[in-house]
PDB file of C-alpha atoms in Angstrom:
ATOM      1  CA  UNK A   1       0.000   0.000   0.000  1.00  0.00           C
ATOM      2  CA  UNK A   2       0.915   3.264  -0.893  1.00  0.00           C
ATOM      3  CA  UNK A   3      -0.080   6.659  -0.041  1.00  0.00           C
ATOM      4  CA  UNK A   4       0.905  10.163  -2.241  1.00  0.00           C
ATOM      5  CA  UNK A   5       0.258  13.146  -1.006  1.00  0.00           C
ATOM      6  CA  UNK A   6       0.587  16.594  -3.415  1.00  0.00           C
ATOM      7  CA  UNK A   7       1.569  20.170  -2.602  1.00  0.00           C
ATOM      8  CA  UNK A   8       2.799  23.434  -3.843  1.00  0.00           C
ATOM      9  CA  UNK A   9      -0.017  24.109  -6.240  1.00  0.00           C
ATOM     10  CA  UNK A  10      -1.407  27.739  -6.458  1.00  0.00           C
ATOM     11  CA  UNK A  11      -2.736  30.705  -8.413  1.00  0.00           C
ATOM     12  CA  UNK A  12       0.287  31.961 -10.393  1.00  0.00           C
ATOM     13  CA  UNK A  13       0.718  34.517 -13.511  1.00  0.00           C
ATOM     14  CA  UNK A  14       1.590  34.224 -16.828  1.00  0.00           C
ATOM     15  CA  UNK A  15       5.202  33.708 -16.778  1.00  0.00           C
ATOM     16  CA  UNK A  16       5.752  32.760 -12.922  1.00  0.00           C
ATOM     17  CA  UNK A  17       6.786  29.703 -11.957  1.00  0.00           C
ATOM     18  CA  UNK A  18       5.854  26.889  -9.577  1.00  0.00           C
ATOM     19  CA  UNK A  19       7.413  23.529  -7.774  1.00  0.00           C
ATOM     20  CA  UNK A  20       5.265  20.662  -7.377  1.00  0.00           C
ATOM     21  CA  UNK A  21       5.948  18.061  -4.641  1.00  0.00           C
ATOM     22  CA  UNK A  22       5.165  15.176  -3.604  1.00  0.00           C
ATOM     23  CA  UNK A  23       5.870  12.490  -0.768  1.00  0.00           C
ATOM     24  CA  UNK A  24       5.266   8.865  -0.731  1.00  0.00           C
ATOM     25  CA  UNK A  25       4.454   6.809   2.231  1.00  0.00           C
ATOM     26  CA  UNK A  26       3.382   2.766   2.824  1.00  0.00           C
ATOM     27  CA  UNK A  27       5.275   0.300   1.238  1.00  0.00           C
ATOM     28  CA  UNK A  28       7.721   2.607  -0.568  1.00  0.00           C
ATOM     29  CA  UNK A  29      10.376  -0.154  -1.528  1.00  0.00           C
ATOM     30  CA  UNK A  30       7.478  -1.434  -3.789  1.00  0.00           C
ATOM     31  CA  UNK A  31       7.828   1.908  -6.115  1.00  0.00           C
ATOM     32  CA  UNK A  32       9.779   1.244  -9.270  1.00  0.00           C
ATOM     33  CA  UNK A  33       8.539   4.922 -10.861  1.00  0.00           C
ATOM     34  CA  UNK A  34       6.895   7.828 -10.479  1.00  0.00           C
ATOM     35  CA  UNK A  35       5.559  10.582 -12.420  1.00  0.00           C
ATOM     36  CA  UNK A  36       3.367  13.694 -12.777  1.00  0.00           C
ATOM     37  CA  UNK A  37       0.106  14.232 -14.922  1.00  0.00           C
ATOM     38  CA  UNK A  38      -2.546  17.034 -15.038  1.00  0.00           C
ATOM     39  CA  UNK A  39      -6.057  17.018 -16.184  1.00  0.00           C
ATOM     40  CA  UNK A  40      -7.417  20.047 -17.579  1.00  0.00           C
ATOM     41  CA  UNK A  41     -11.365  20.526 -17.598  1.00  0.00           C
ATOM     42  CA  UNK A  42     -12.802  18.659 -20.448  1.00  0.00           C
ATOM     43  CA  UNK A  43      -9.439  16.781 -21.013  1.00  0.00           C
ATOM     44  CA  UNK A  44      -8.029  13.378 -20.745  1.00  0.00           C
ATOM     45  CA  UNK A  45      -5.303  12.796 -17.932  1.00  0.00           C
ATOM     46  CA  UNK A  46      -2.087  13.179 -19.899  1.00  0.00           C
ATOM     47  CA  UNK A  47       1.113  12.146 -18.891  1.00  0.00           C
ATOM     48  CA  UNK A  48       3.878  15.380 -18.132  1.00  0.00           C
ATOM     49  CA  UNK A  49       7.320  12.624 -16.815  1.00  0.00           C
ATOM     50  CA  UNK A  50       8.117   9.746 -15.186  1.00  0.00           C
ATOM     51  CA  UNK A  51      11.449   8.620 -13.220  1.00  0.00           C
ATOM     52  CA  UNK A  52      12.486   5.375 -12.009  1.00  0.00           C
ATOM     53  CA  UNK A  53      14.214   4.593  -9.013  1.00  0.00           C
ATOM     54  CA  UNK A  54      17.485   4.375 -10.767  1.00  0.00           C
ATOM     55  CA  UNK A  55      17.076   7.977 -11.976  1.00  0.00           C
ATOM     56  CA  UNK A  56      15.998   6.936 -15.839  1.00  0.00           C
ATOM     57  CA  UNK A  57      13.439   9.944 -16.834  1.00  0.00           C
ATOM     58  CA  UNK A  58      10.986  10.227 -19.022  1.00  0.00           C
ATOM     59  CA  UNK A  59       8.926  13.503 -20.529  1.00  0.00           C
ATOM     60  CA  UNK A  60       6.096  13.129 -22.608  1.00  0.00           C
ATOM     61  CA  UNK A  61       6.050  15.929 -25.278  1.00  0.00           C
ATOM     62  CA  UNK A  62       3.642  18.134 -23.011  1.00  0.00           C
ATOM     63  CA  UNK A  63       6.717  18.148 -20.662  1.00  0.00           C
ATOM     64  CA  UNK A  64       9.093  19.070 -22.531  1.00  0.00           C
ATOM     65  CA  UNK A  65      11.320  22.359 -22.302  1.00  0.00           C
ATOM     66  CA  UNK A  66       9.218  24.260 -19.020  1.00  0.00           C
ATOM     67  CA  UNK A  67       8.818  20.925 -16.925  1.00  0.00           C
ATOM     68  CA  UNK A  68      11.913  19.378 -14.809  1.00  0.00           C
ATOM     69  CA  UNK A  69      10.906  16.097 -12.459  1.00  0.00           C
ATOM     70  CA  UNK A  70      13.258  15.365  -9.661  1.00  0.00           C
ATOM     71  CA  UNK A  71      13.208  12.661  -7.500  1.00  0.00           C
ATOM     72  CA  UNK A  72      14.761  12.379  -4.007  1.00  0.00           C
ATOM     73  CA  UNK A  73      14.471   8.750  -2.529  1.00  0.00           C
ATOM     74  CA  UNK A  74      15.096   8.977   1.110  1.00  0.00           C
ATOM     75  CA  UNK A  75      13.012  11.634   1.474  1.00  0.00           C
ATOM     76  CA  UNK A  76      10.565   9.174  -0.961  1.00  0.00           C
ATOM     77  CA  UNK A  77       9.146  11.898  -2.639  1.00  0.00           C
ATOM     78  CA  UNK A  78       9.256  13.428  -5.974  1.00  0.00           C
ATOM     79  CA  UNK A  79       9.065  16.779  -7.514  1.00  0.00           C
ATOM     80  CA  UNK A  80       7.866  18.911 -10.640  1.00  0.00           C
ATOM     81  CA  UNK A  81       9.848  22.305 -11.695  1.00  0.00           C
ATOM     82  CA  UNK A  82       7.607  24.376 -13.922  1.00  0.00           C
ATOM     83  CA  UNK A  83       8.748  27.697 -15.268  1.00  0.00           C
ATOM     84  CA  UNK A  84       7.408  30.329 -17.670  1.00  0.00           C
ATOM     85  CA  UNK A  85       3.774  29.160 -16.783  1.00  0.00           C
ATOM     86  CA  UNK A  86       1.045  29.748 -19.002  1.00  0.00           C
ATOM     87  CA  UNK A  87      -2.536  29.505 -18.479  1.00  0.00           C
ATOM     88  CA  UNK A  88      -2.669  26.662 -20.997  1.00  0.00           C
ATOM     89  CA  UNK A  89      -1.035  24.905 -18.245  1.00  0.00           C
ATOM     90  CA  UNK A  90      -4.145  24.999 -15.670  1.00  0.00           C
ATOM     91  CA  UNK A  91      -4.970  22.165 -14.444  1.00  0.00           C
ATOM     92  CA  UNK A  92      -4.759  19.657 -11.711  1.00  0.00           C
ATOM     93  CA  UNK A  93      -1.660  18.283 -11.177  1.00  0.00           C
ATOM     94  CA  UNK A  94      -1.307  14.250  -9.840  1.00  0.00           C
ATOM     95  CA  UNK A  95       1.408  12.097  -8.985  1.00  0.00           C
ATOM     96  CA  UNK A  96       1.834   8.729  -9.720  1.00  0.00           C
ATOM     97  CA  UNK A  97       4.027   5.672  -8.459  1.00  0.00           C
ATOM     98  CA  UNK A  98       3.713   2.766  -9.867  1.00  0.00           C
ATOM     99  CA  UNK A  99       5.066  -0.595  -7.889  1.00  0.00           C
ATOM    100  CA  UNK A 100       7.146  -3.316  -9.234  1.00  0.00           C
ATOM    101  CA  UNK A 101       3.754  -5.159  -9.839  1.00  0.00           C
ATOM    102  CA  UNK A 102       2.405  -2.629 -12.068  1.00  0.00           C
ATOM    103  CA  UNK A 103       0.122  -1.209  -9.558  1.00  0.00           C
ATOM    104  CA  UNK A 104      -0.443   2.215 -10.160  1.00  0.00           C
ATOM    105  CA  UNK A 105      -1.208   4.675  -7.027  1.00  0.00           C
ATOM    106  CA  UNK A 106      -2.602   8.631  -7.387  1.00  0.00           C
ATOM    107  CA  UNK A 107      -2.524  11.097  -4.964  1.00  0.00           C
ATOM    108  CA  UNK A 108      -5.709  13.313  -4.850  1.00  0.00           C
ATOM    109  CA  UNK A 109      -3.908  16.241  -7.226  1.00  0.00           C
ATOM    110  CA  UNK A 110      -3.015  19.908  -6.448  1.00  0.00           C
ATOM    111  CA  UNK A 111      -4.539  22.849  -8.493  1.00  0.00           C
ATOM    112  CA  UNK A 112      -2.707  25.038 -10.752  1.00  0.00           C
ATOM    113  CA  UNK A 113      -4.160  28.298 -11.609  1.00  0.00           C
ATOM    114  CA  UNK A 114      -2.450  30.244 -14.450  1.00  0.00           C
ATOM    115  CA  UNK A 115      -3.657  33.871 -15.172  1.00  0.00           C
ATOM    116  CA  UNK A 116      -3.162  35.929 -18.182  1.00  0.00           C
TER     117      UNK A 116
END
């Protein structure tokens, strides 16, 4: 079992800049990855990165250039750097660990408020 929790979301302006963070708890040693995604109103989840546990990262082309994932495992918890924000990018933001199983785990999101 294990339990994500999100923070560091907010109401930011067009250009600002935000980090994302999130902490892992339960049965941590199970994780093999983790990642961030945001869901838009009206939009599918998509996929921003993923890291593994040996420090192999991922970004999915809606990640690319503005978004930097970090991951710090003794503190278990992971971490998205977004900069020159847009409000194209509002949306809730989720992390994601998936176990060695293939069990995939969700924390409950933060919101990300862009203004123009």
């Amino acid at each position: 079992q294990v339990q994500l929790v999100e923070s560091g979301g907010g109401l930011v302006q067009r250009g600002g800049s935000l980090r994302l963070s999130c902490t892992a708890s339960g049965s941590i040693f199970s994780i093999n990855e983790m990642g961030w995604y945001r869901q838009a109103p009206g939009r599918q989840r998509e996929l921003i990165a993923f890291i593994t546990s040996g420090g192999l990262i991922n970004y999915a082309d809606s990640g690319k250039d503005r978004f930097t994932i970090s991951r710090d495992n003794a503190k278990n918890a992971v971490s998205l750097q977004i900069i020159s924000l847009r409000p194209e990018d509002t949306a809730v933001y989720y992390c994601n660990a998936r176990s060695n199983r293939g069990w995939d785990y969700w924390g409950q999101g933060t919101q990300v408020t862009v203004s123009s």
